[in-house]
PDB file of C-alpha atoms in Angstrom:
ATOM      1  CA  MET A 126       5.450 -24.013  17.093  1.00 91.00           C
ATOM      2  CA  TYR A 127       6.793 -20.921  15.429  1.00 94.00           C
ATOM      3  CA  LYS A 128       5.603 -17.360  15.026  1.00 95.00           C
ATOM      4  CA  VAL A 129       6.855 -15.860  11.790  1.00 96.00           C
ATOM      5  CA  LYS A 130       6.489 -12.133  11.232  1.00 96.00           C
ATOM      6  CA  VAL A 131       6.686 -11.127   7.593  1.00 96.00           C
ATOM      7  CA  TYR A 132       7.180  -7.496   6.546  1.00 96.00           C
ATOM      8  CA  ILE A 133       6.337  -6.707   2.935  1.00 96.00           C
ATOM      9  CA  THR A 134       7.295  -3.337   1.519  1.00 95.00           C
ATOM     10  CA  LEU A 135       7.249  -1.768  -1.914  1.00 95.00           C
ATOM     11  CA  ARG A 136      10.700  -1.618  -3.476  1.00 95.00           C
ATOM     12  CA  GLU A 137      12.437   1.769  -3.159  1.00 91.00           C
ATOM     13  CA  SER A 138      12.054   2.499  -6.873  1.00 93.00           C
ATOM     14  CA  VAL A 139       8.296   1.891  -6.885  1.00 94.00           C
ATOM     15  CA  LEU A 140       5.932   4.829  -6.357  1.00 95.00           C
ATOM     16  CA  ASP A 141       3.709   4.514  -3.290  1.00 95.00           C
ATOM     17  CA  PRO A 142       0.515   6.517  -3.841  1.00 95.00           C
ATOM     18  CA  GLN A 143      -1.044   5.189  -0.626  1.00 95.00           C
ATOM     19  CA  GLY A 144       1.967   6.438   1.316  1.00 95.00           C
ATOM     20  CA  ALA A 145       1.754   9.821  -0.416  1.00 96.00           C
ATOM     21  CA  ALA A 146      -1.929  10.086   0.536  1.00 96.00           C
ATOM     22  CA  VAL A 147      -1.167   9.246   4.170  1.00 96.00           C
ATOM     23  CA  GLN A 148       1.621  11.828   4.206  1.00 96.00           C
ATOM     24  CA  GLN A 149      -0.717  14.499   2.848  1.00 96.00           C
ATOM     25  CA  SER A 150      -3.296  13.654   5.513  1.00 96.00           C
ATOM     26  CA  LEU A 151      -0.640  13.861   8.241  1.00 96.00           C
ATOM     27  CA  HIS A 152       0.381  17.283   6.933  1.00 96.00           C
ATOM     28  CA  SER A 153      -3.228  18.500   7.080  1.00 96.00           C
ATOM     29  CA  LEU A 154      -3.271  17.298  10.698  1.00 95.00           C
ATOM     30  CA  THR A 155      -0.267  19.653  11.280  1.00 94.00           C
ATOM     31  CA  TYR A 156       2.345  16.881  11.389  1.00 94.00           C
ATOM     32  CA  ASN A 157       4.623  18.650   8.943  1.00 93.00           C
ATOM     33  CA  GLU A 158       7.711  16.910  10.333  1.00 93.00           C
ATOM     34  CA  VAL A 159       6.809  13.787   8.376  1.00 95.00           C
ATOM     35  CA  SER A 160       8.900  13.858   5.230  1.00 94.00           C
ATOM     36  CA  ASP A 161       8.148  10.408   3.826  1.00 95.00           C
ATOM     37  CA  VAL A 162       5.613   7.626   4.304  1.00 96.00           C
ATOM     38  CA  ARG A 163       5.739   4.111   2.868  1.00 96.00           C
ATOM     39  CA  VAL A 164       2.881   1.720   3.460  1.00 96.00           C
ATOM     40  CA  GLY A 165       3.458  -2.020   3.476  1.00 96.00           C
ATOM     41  CA  LYS A 166       1.919  -5.212   4.772  1.00 96.00           C
ATOM     42  CA  TYR A 167       2.602  -7.124   7.943  1.00 96.00           C
ATOM     43  CA  VAL A 168       1.674 -10.806   8.138  1.00 97.00           C
ATOM     44  CA  GLU A 169       1.904 -12.987  11.244  1.00 96.00           C
ATOM     45  CA  LEU A 170       2.049 -16.708  10.524  1.00 96.00           C
ATOM     46  CA  THR A 171       1.713 -19.391  13.179  1.00 95.00           C
ATOM     47  CA  ILE A 172       3.457 -22.520  11.937  1.00 95.00           C
ATOM     48  CA  LYS A 173       3.287 -25.951  13.558  1.00 93.00           C
ATOM     49  CA  ASP A 174       6.458 -27.939  14.162  1.00 90.00           C
ATOM     50  CA  THR A 175       7.496 -29.497  10.887  1.00 87.00           C
ATOM     51  CA  ASP A 176      10.242 -31.634   9.381  1.00 89.00           C
ATOM     52  CA  ARG A 177      10.573 -29.246   6.476  1.00 89.00           C
ATOM     53  CA  ASP A 178      13.171 -26.482   6.581  1.00 92.00           C
ATOM     54  CA  LEU A 179      11.432 -23.451   8.055  1.00 93.00           C
ATOM     55  CA  ASP A 180      13.474 -20.819   6.208  1.00 94.00           C
ATOM     56  CA  GLN A 181      12.849 -22.538   2.914  1.00 94.00           C
ATOM     57  CA  LEU A 182       9.146 -22.844   3.736  1.00 94.00           C
ATOM     58  CA  VAL A 183       8.690 -19.182   4.610  1.00 95.00           C
ATOM     59  CA  LYS A 184      10.622 -18.038   1.538  1.00 96.00           C
ATOM     60  CA  GLU A 185       8.422 -20.187  -0.702  1.00 95.00           C
ATOM     61  CA  MET A 186       5.237 -18.874   0.881  1.00 95.00           C
ATOM     62  CA  CYS A 187       6.410 -15.278   0.464  1.00 96.00           C
ATOM     63  CA  GLU A 188       7.426 -15.724  -3.142  1.00 95.00           C
ATOM     64  CA  LYS A 189       4.432 -17.758  -4.217  1.00 94.00           C
ATOM     65  CA  LEU A 190       1.676 -15.937  -2.395  1.00 95.00           C
ATOM     66  CA  LEU A 191       2.414 -13.186   0.095  1.00 95.00           C
ATOM     67  CA  ALA A 192       4.678 -10.835  -1.845  1.00 95.00           C
ATOM     68  CA  ASN A 193       4.788  -9.763  -5.466  1.00 95.00           C
ATOM     69  CA  THR A 194       8.553  -9.871  -5.845  1.00 94.00           C
ATOM     70  CA  VAL A 195       8.529  -7.728  -8.992  1.00 95.00           C
ATOM     71  CA  ILE A 196       7.505  -4.658  -7.020  1.00 96.00           C
ATOM     72  CA  GLU A 197       7.775  -5.767  -3.399  1.00 96.00           C
ATOM     73  CA  ALA A 198      10.573  -6.790  -1.060  1.00 96.00           C
ATOM     74  CA  TYR A 199      10.036  -8.920   2.022  1.00 96.00           C
ATOM     75  CA  ARG A 200      11.890  -9.783   5.191  1.00 95.00           C
ATOM     76  CA  TYR A 201      10.866 -11.933   8.129  1.00 96.00           C
ATOM     77  CA  ASP A 202      11.679 -12.836  11.728  1.00 94.00           C
ATOM     78  CA  VAL A 203      11.151 -16.291  13.198  1.00 95.00           C
ATOM     79  CA  GLU A 204      10.326 -16.793  16.875  1.00 94.00           C
ATOM     80  CA  GLU A 205      10.093 -20.213  18.407  1.00 92.00           C
ATOM     81  CA  VAL A 206       7.155 -20.582  20.781  1.00 90.00           C
ATOM     82  CA  ILE A 207       7.692 -23.057  23.587  1.00 85.00           C
ATOM     83  CA  THR A 208       4.406 -24.563  24.753  1.00 76.00           C
ATOM     84  CA  GLN A 209       4.354 -26.377  28.069  1.00 69.00           C
TER      85      GLN A 209
ATOM     86  CA  MET B 195      16.044  12.483  11.266  1.00 91.00           C
ATOM     87  CA  TYR B 196      14.112   9.481  12.504  1.00 94.00           C
ATOM     88  CA  LYS B 197      12.738   6.355  10.901  1.00 95.00           C
ATOM     89  CA  VAL B 198       9.640   5.159  12.692  1.00 96.00           C
ATOM     90  CA  LYS B 199       8.268   1.716  11.897  1.00 96.00           C
ATOM     91  CA  VAL B 200       4.643   1.267  12.870  1.00 96.00           C
ATOM     92  CA  TYR B 201       3.022  -2.163  13.028  1.00 96.00           C
ATOM     93  CA  ILE B 202      -0.774  -2.185  13.043  1.00 96.00           C
ATOM     94  CA  THR B 203      -2.585  -5.420  13.805  1.00 95.00           C
ATOM     95  CA  LEU B 204      -6.192  -6.376  14.404  1.00 95.00           C
ATOM     96  CA  ARG B 205      -6.921  -6.989  18.085  1.00 95.00           C
ATOM     97  CA  GLU B 206      -6.919 -10.672  19.100  1.00 91.00           C
ATOM     98  CA  SER B 207     -10.669 -10.708  19.594  1.00 93.00           C
ATOM     99  CA  VAL B 208     -11.426  -9.359  16.118  1.00 94.00           C
ATOM    100  CA  LEU B 209     -12.056 -11.793  13.263  1.00 95.00           C
ATOM    101  CA  ASP B 210      -9.565 -11.525  10.401  1.00 95.00           C
ATOM    102  CA  PRO B 211     -11.246 -12.708   7.186  1.00 95.00           C
ATOM    103  CA  GLN B 212      -8.247 -11.624   5.070  1.00 95.00           C
ATOM    104  CA  GLY B 213      -5.955 -13.749   7.233  1.00 95.00           C
ATOM    105  CA  ALA B 214      -8.352 -16.700   6.955  1.00 96.00           C
ATOM    106  CA  ALA B 215      -8.327 -16.357   3.149  1.00 96.00           C
ATOM    107  CA  VAL B 216      -4.517 -16.271   3.065  1.00 96.00           C
ATOM    108  CA  GLN B 217      -4.374 -19.347   5.306  1.00 96.00           C
ATOM    109  CA  GLN B 218      -6.758 -21.235   3.011  1.00 96.00           C
ATOM    110  CA  SER B 219      -4.624 -20.306  -0.007  1.00 96.00           C
ATOM    111  CA  LEU B 220      -1.471 -21.485   1.793  1.00 96.00           C
ATOM    112  CA  HIS B 221      -3.185 -24.787   2.562  1.00 96.00           C
ATOM    113  CA  SER B 222      -4.102 -25.269  -1.100  1.00 96.00           C
ATOM    114  CA  LEU B 223      -0.428 -24.664  -1.907  1.00 95.00           C
ATOM    115  CA  THR B 224       0.341 -27.645   0.426  1.00 94.00           C
ATOM    116  CA  TYR B 225       1.585 -25.510   3.338  1.00 94.00           C
ATOM    117  CA  ASN B 226      -0.607 -27.301   5.868  1.00 93.00           C
ATOM    118  CA  GLU B 227       1.778 -26.468   8.716  1.00 93.00           C
ATOM    119  CA  VAL B 228       0.349 -22.947   8.854  1.00 95.00           C
ATOM    120  CA  SER B 229      -2.193 -22.929  11.657  1.00 94.00           C
ATOM    121  CA  ASP B 230      -2.994 -19.233  11.844  1.00 95.00           C
ATOM    122  CA  VAL B 231      -2.536 -16.105   9.748  1.00 96.00           C
ATOM    123  CA  ARG B 232      -3.177 -12.511  10.796  1.00 96.00           C
ATOM    124  CA  VAL B 233      -2.760  -9.707   8.287  1.00 96.00           C
ATOM    125  CA  GLY B 234      -1.851  -6.221   9.423  1.00 96.00           C
ATOM    126  CA  LYS B 235      -0.324  -3.022   8.134  1.00 96.00           C
ATOM    127  CA  TYR B 236       3.232  -1.817   8.256  1.00 96.00           C
ATOM    128  CA  VAL B 237       3.956   1.896   7.902  1.00 97.00           C
ATOM    129  CA  GLU B 238       7.420   3.467   7.654  1.00 96.00           C
ATOM    130  CA  LEU B 239       7.524   7.140   8.575  1.00 96.00           C
ATOM    131  CA  THR B 240      10.521   9.395   7.995  1.00 95.00           C
ATOM    132  CA  ILE B 241      10.359  12.262  10.469  1.00 95.00           C
ATOM    133  CA  LYS B 242      12.567  15.352  10.431  1.00 93.00           C
ATOM    134  CA  ASP B 243      14.265  16.541  13.598  1.00 90.00           C
ATOM    135  CA  THR B 244      11.700  18.340  15.685  1.00 87.00           C
ATOM    136  CA  ASP B 245      11.305  20.081  19.049  1.00 89.00           C
ATOM    137  CA  ARG B 246       8.123  18.167  19.744  1.00 89.00           C
ATOM    138  CA  ASP B 247       8.259  14.952  21.750  1.00 92.00           C
ATOM    139  CA  LEU B 248       8.648  12.145  19.228  1.00 93.00           C
ATOM    140  CA  ASP B 249       6.807   9.479  21.230  1.00 94.00           C
ATOM    141  CA  GLN B 250       3.884  11.789  21.760  1.00 94.00           C
ATOM    142  CA  LEU B 251       3.901  12.712  18.066  1.00 94.00           C
ATOM    143  CA  VAL B 252       3.882   9.121  16.831  1.00 95.00           C
ATOM    144  CA  LYS B 253       1.141   8.113  19.279  1.00 96.00           C
ATOM    145  CA  GLU B 254      -1.039  10.976  18.114  1.00 95.00           C
ATOM    146  CA  MET B 255      -0.518  10.120  14.442  1.00 95.00           C
ATOM    147  CA  CYS B 256      -1.388   6.474  15.102  1.00 96.00           C
ATOM    148  CA  GLU B 257      -4.496   7.263  17.077  1.00 95.00           C
ATOM    149  CA  LYS B 258      -5.782  10.014  14.833  1.00 94.00           C
ATOM    150  CA  LEU B 259      -5.029   8.531  11.448  1.00 95.00           C
ATOM    151  CA  LEU B 260      -3.055   5.332  11.063  1.00 95.00           C
ATOM    152  CA  ALA B 261      -4.858   2.895  13.349  1.00 95.00           C
ATOM    153  CA  ASN B 262      -8.501   2.411  14.224  1.00 95.00           C
ATOM    154  CA  THR B 263      -7.984   1.808  17.929  1.00 94.00           C
ATOM    155  CA  VAL B 264     -11.421   0.243  18.389  1.00 95.00           C
ATOM    156  CA  ILE B 265     -10.404  -2.843  16.430  1.00 96.00           C
ATOM    157  CA  GLU B 266      -6.672  -2.386  15.908  1.00 96.00           C
ATOM    158  CA  ALA B 267      -3.605  -2.345  18.121  1.00 96.00           C
ATOM    159  CA  TYR B 268      -0.346  -0.656  17.163  1.00 96.00           C
ATOM    160  CA  ARG B 269       3.258  -0.689  18.232  1.00 95.00           C
ATOM    161  CA  TYR B 270       6.265   1.126  16.851  1.00 96.00           C
ATOM    162  CA  ASP B 271      10.048   1.266  16.820  1.00 94.00           C
ATOM    163  CA  VAL B 272      12.037   4.464  16.485  1.00 95.00           C
ATOM    164  CA  GLU B 273      15.454   4.539  14.818  1.00 94.00           C
ATOM    165  CA  GLU B 274      17.568   7.643  14.750  1.00 92.00           C
ATOM    166  CA  VAL B 275      19.224   8.231  11.394  1.00 90.00           C
ATOM    167  CA  ILE B 276      22.545  10.053  11.554  1.00 85.00           C
ATOM    168  CA  THR B 277      23.224  11.986   8.361  1.00 75.00           C
ATOM    169  CA  GLN B 278      26.714  13.204   7.736  1.00 69.00           C
TER     170      GLN B 278
END
């Protein structure tokens, strides 16, 4: 079994209005040290043992469903879970 | 300058309908290996050098604004950025 953690972020060149709103709210809460905020998505997938290539599988899932690759970038970590 | 990466996830005991919907979509795309999906948020904060305690600062921001601690858990990594 595998735990795959996928991080999806807006590409650098894409405006992030949600991040700007969060930043403004943090400033009104007196956290003026915060100079930039970017908001993304975090997806945890639990994947059963499979014969298919895991890297290939996760990339396909990200590109077909999880991320919009025109405006978003993704990266992921794979952890193997040993069950006894 | 610091880059703080905050990961916000629903607590284990809380139902995740968005995750269930993503899982169903992955199954219809033939990715039947996926046995669980949890969807969370990922926030990247850029914080200027400050006299305040960074850990304290990030915890406060998470608890006051970024996470709803009743149903969500958060964790974060801090990276120091050296500018030359």
